[in-house]
């Protein structure tokens, strides 16, 4: 990884916040005395660079709050849901039409009923800009449009409306339950043909089934009893069903999708009465109903896929740092747990109005104009045991490409705070590894036939293996980089407060020892990332020093 550019350190807080770190010969005695005896700053808006001047009296009191030091009611609480269960239902097919030609001089015209339209399809697409699943959690049921019924003069029904489900990038889709009436009918027909047992059919092939047949309006029951119904046509599947992912669905939508993916194809429509014309029955008075749509219950789980994840103790300044980096209106306050749900902000690198702040290209060669930052709620000791906000938000750290540990320099020993955060993250990583191994063992259990099934296969057939709703094949697991192997750096917040210089110097020395293998990695893991570990002193409330972070993140993303 390239070293941090020295030119960026000129704009940080180091020259004027930590004069002890500079060479004494570079500063005059008067300037050094002024910096050393500088009074602690107040949490007020900076109206001028000259501190002797008072703020203008013409400014109304309600407008004196800034974006970084807002009033208590100046924040937006965005609804957030990271997990939900959704029922997806494809559109049912429209019914066929029973119609006959009616023209002058034609007393009894031929059948001309149209077929029903096919049902609508359900697609899913991961798009940028979405950050939560709360919209889908409210709906719970998403149903595509039903196909229209056929009409006379051989007019086919209109196809049902399609539905596109938009989810955030980084959503995992797991199938829970599936009901496919068409597939069940196909399997039942194969069973009947294989064993030649007509008694397995629900009814005789030529009988009237109210759920499958439509008859001409106005027919009396006596005429209906005398009518000879043909055998039902075989169940049909839409040709788009070949594009569906194999069951059970297990998708990891970790990239932006230009085109949506088909999840549930719509059912076929019913057949009109011209399909049942025979030599003995030239004017059939029946048509078939459309097939029912398939239903799939899926679980959507969001692991925030952000370029930068902010990790820190409560009230360490993570939300203020997010406001300083982006236009987020996350809630901030001087008490712990002001952030109760993850906040996602976008840092703009190029607003296309001039020279971009940082020029970086993605792997496909496209210029990068922004990156995302996830503010995870504060962690406390034993968070991996689900204390505090615990496991509910620790899992979001797994999907951050780069981690930034926000340490409050005014809240005690910075080195101990960093070790505490890494200990909780490392324990959570161990816990997740145990869960993954247990899940792998459970999925790898395959069916073994009993001893009595040692007979030849033609004698026992396929009835020896049980019919299961889920596949016996092990499902693919999510592949992600271990948290300890991710690039990381430290953001030393509240560096503008007094008596923080020594704490920062101790933190800086500890990181140098970690980088040179003198000190063990704070996670105590063997293959943890320790190359070019650095720290950035910032004052988020004043937006000072934060301009270094975009360049640093872009460099670490290349790892």
mmCIF file with all atom_site columns, C-alpha atoms in Angstrom, residues 124-199:
data_model
loop_
_atom_site.group_PDB
_atom_site.id
_atom_site.type_symbol
_atom_site.label_atom_id
_atom_site.label_alt_id
_atom_site.label_comp_id
_atom_site.label_asym_id
_atom_site.label_entity_id
_atom_site.label_seq_id
_atom_site.pdbx_PDB_ins_code
_atom_site.Cartn_x
_atom_site.Cartn_y
_atom_site.Cartn_z
_atom_site.occupancy
_atom_site.B_iso_or_equiv
_atom_site.pdbx_formal_charge
_atom_site.auth_seq_id
_atom_site.auth_comp_id
_atom_site.auth_asym_id
_atom_site.auth_atom_id
_atom_site.pdbx_PDB_model_num
ATOM 1  C CA . UNK A 1 124 ? -35.213 -8.875  -7.597  1.00 0.00 ? 124 UNK A CA 1
ATOM 2  C CA . UNK A 1 125 ? -32.501 -6.285  -8.100  1.00 0.00 ? 125 UNK A CA 1
ATOM 3  C CA . UNK A 1 126 ? -29.777 -4.900  -5.842  1.00 0.00 ? 126 UNK A CA 1
ATOM 4  C CA . UNK A 1 127 ? -29.326 -1.189  -6.475  1.00 0.00 ? 127 UNK A CA 1
ATOM 5  C CA . UNK A 1 128 ? -27.160 1.549   -5.061  1.00 0.00 ? 128 UNK A CA 1
ATOM 6  C CA . UNK A 1 129 ? -28.890 4.108   -2.903  1.00 0.00 ? 129 UNK A CA 1
ATOM 7  C CA . UNK A 1 130 ? -31.002 1.681   -0.893  1.00 0.00 ? 130 UNK A CA 1
ATOM 8  C CA . UNK A 1 131 ? -29.756 1.283   2.674   1.00 0.00 ? 131 UNK A CA 1
ATOM 9  C CA . UNK A 1 132 ? -32.554 -0.515  4.520   1.00 0.00 ? 132 UNK A CA 1
ATOM 10 C CA . UNK A 1 133 ? -35.199 -3.226  4.221   1.00 0.00 ? 133 UNK A CA 1
ATOM 11 C CA . UNK A 1 134 ? -37.905 -1.357  6.117   1.00 0.00 ? 134 UNK A CA 1
ATOM 12 C CA . UNK A 1 135 ? -40.037 -0.816  3.010   1.00 0.00 ? 135 UNK A CA 1
ATOM 13 C CA . UNK A 1 136 ? -40.219 -4.534  2.330   1.00 0.00 ? 136 UNK A CA 1
ATOM 14 C CA . UNK A 1 137 ? -40.706 -5.375  6.014   1.00 0.00 ? 137 UNK A CA 1
ATOM 15 C CA . UNK A 1 138 ? -43.876 -3.291  6.011   1.00 0.00 ? 138 UNK A CA 1
ATOM 16 C CA . UNK A 1 139 ? -45.360 -4.977  2.960   1.00 0.00 ? 139 UNK A CA 1
ATOM 17 C CA . UNK A 1 140 ? -44.547 -8.604  3.845   1.00 0.00 ? 140 UNK A CA 1
ATOM 18 C CA . UNK A 1 141 ? -46.478 -9.839  0.789   1.00 0.00 ? 141 UNK A CA 1
ATOM 19 C CA . UNK A 1 142 ? -45.478 -8.985  -2.775  1.00 0.00 ? 142 UNK A CA 1
ATOM 20 C CA . UNK A 1 143 ? -47.777 -10.330 -5.437  1.00 0.00 ? 143 UNK A CA 1
ATOM 21 C CA . UNK A 1 144 ? -47.409 -9.977  -9.183  1.00 0.00 ? 144 UNK A CA 1
ATOM 22 C CA . UNK A 1 145 ? -50.351 -9.162  -11.405 1.00 0.00 ? 145 UNK A CA 1
ATOM 23 C CA . UNK A 1 146 ? -52.786 -11.838 -12.514 1.00 0.00 ? 146 UNK A CA 1
ATOM 24 C CA . UNK A 1 147 ? -53.184 -12.531 -16.219 1.00 0.00 ? 147 UNK A CA 1
ATOM 25 C CA . UNK A 1 148 ? -56.372 -11.289 -17.877 1.00 0.00 ? 148 UNK A CA 1
ATOM 26 C CA . UNK A 1 149 ? -59.005 -13.710 -19.123 1.00 0.00 ? 149 UNK A CA 1
ATOM 27 C CA . UNK A 1 150 ? -59.285 -14.559 -22.802 1.00 0.00 ? 150 UNK A CA 1
ATOM 28 C CA . UNK A 1 151 ? -61.980 -12.974 -24.938 1.00 0.00 ? 151 UNK A CA 1
ATOM 29 C CA . UNK A 1 152 ? -63.995 -13.802 -28.010 1.00 0.00 ? 152 UNK A CA 1
ATOM 30 C CA . UNK A 1 153 ? -62.756 -13.604 -31.595 1.00 0.00 ? 153 UNK A CA 1
ATOM 31 C CA . UNK A 1 154 ? -59.587 -15.433 -30.526 1.00 0.00 ? 154 UNK A CA 1
ATOM 32 C CA . UNK A 1 155 ? -58.345 -12.541 -28.391 1.00 0.00 ? 155 UNK A CA 1
ATOM 33 C CA . UNK A 1 156 ? -55.804 -13.702 -25.843 1.00 0.00 ? 156 UNK A CA 1
ATOM 34 C CA . UNK A 1 157 ? -55.704 -12.212 -22.379 1.00 0.00 ? 157 UNK A CA 1
ATOM 35 C CA . UNK A 1 158 ? -53.213 -9.566  -21.417 1.00 0.00 ? 158 UNK A CA 1
ATOM 36 C CA . UNK A 1 159 ? -50.165 -10.675 -19.464 1.00 0.00 ? 159 UNK A CA 1
ATOM 37 C CA . UNK A 1 160 ? -50.034 -9.768  -15.769 1.00 0.00 ? 160 UNK A CA 1
ATOM 38 C CA . UNK A 1 161 ? -47.922 -6.909  -14.481 1.00 0.00 ? 161 UNK A CA 1
ATOM 39 C CA . UNK A 1 162 ? -44.387 -7.727  -13.370 1.00 0.00 ? 162 UNK A CA 1
ATOM 40 C CA . UNK A 1 163 ? -42.967 -6.736  -9.981  1.00 0.00 ? 163 UNK A CA 1
ATOM 41 C CA . UNK A 1 164 ? -39.367 -5.708  -9.332  1.00 0.00 ? 164 UNK A CA 1
ATOM 42 C CA . UNK A 1 165 ? -38.147 -5.904  -5.737  1.00 0.00 ? 165 UNK A CA 1
ATOM 43 C CA . UNK A 1 166 ? -35.308 -3.452  -5.113  1.00 0.00 ? 166 UNK A CA 1
ATOM 44 C CA . UNK A 1 167 ? -33.001 -4.284  -2.217  1.00 0.00 ? 167 UNK A CA 1
ATOM 45 C CA . UNK A 1 168 ? -29.777 -2.697  -0.962  1.00 0.00 ? 168 UNK A CA 1
ATOM 46 C CA . UNK A 1 169 ? -26.458 -3.963  -2.196  1.00 0.00 ? 169 UNK A CA 1
ATOM 47 C CA . UNK A 1 170 ? -25.266 -6.564  0.289   1.00 0.00 ? 170 UNK A CA 1
ATOM 48 C CA . UNK A 1 171 ? -28.589 -8.343  0.809   1.00 0.00 ? 171 UNK A CA 1
ATOM 49 C CA . UNK A 1 172 ? -28.689 -12.106 1.341   1.00 0.00 ? 172 UNK A CA 1
ATOM 50 C CA . UNK A 1 173 ? -31.802 -13.968 0.170   1.00 0.00 ? 173 UNK A CA 1
ATOM 51 C CA . UNK A 1 174 ? -32.596 -17.349 1.743   1.00 0.00 ? 174 UNK A CA 1
ATOM 52 C CA . UNK A 1 175 ? -35.589 -19.464 0.870   1.00 0.00 ? 175 UNK A CA 1
ATOM 53 C CA . UNK A 1 176 ? -37.710 -20.715 3.774   1.00 0.00 ? 176 UNK A CA 1
ATOM 54 C CA . UNK A 1 177 ? -40.701 -22.373 2.136   1.00 0.00 ? 177 UNK A CA 1
ATOM 55 C CA . UNK A 1 178 ? -42.034 -22.957 -1.362  1.00 0.00 ? 178 UNK A CA 1
ATOM 56 C CA . UNK A 1 179 ? -45.401 -23.935 -2.822  1.00 0.00 ? 179 UNK A CA 1
ATOM 57 C CA . UNK A 1 180 ? -45.565 -24.535 -6.555  1.00 0.00 ? 180 UNK A CA 1
ATOM 58 C CA . UNK A 1 181 ? -48.938 -25.986 -7.689  1.00 0.00 ? 181 UNK A CA 1
ATOM 59 C CA . UNK A 1 182 ? -47.724 -26.529 -11.264 1.00 0.00 ? 182 UNK A CA 1
ATOM 60 C CA . UNK A 1 183 ? -44.646 -28.465 -10.159 1.00 0.00 ? 183 UNK A CA 1
ATOM 61 C CA . UNK A 1 184 ? -46.775 -30.564 -7.812  1.00 0.00 ? 184 UNK A CA 1
ATOM 62 C CA . UNK A 1 185 ? -49.141 -31.404 -10.687 1.00 0.00 ? 185 UNK A CA 1
ATOM 63 C CA . UNK A 1 186 ? -46.206 -32.362 -12.920 1.00 0.00 ? 186 UNK A CA 1
ATOM 64 C CA . UNK A 1 187 ? -44.759 -34.656 -10.254 1.00 0.00 ? 187 UNK A CA 1
ATOM 65 C CA . UNK A 1 188 ? -48.158 -36.279 -9.652  1.00 0.00 ? 188 UNK A CA 1
ATOM 66 C CA . UNK A 1 189 ? -48.582 -36.929 -13.385 1.00 0.00 ? 189 UNK A CA 1
ATOM 67 C CA . UNK A 1 190 ? -45.118 -38.495 -13.597 1.00 0.00 ? 190 UNK A CA 1
ATOM 68 C CA . UNK A 1 191 ? -45.965 -40.777 -10.683 1.00 0.00 ? 191 UNK A CA 1
ATOM 69 C CA . UNK A 1 192 ? -49.166 -41.923 -12.403 1.00 0.00 ? 192 UNK A CA 1
ATOM 70 C CA . UNK A 1 193 ? -47.374 -42.640 -15.677 1.00 0.00 ? 193 UNK A CA 1
ATOM 71 C CA . UNK A 1 194 ? -44.463 -44.412 -13.992 1.00 0.00 ? 194 UNK A CA 1
ATOM 72 C CA . UNK A 1 195 ? -46.523 -46.905 -11.997 1.00 0.00 ? 195 UNK A CA 1
ATOM 73 C CA . UNK A 1 196 ? -49.594 -47.126 -14.210 1.00 0.00 ? 196 UNK A CA 1
ATOM 74 C CA . UNK A 1 197 ? -51.879 -46.607 -11.235 1.00 0.00 ? 197 UNK A CA 1
ATOM 75 C CA . UNK A 1 198 ? -54.841 -44.631 -12.466 1.00 0.00 ? 198 UNK A CA 1
ATOM 76 C CA . UNK A 1 199 ? -56.366 -44.760 -9.020  1.00 0.00 ? 199 UNK A CA 1
#
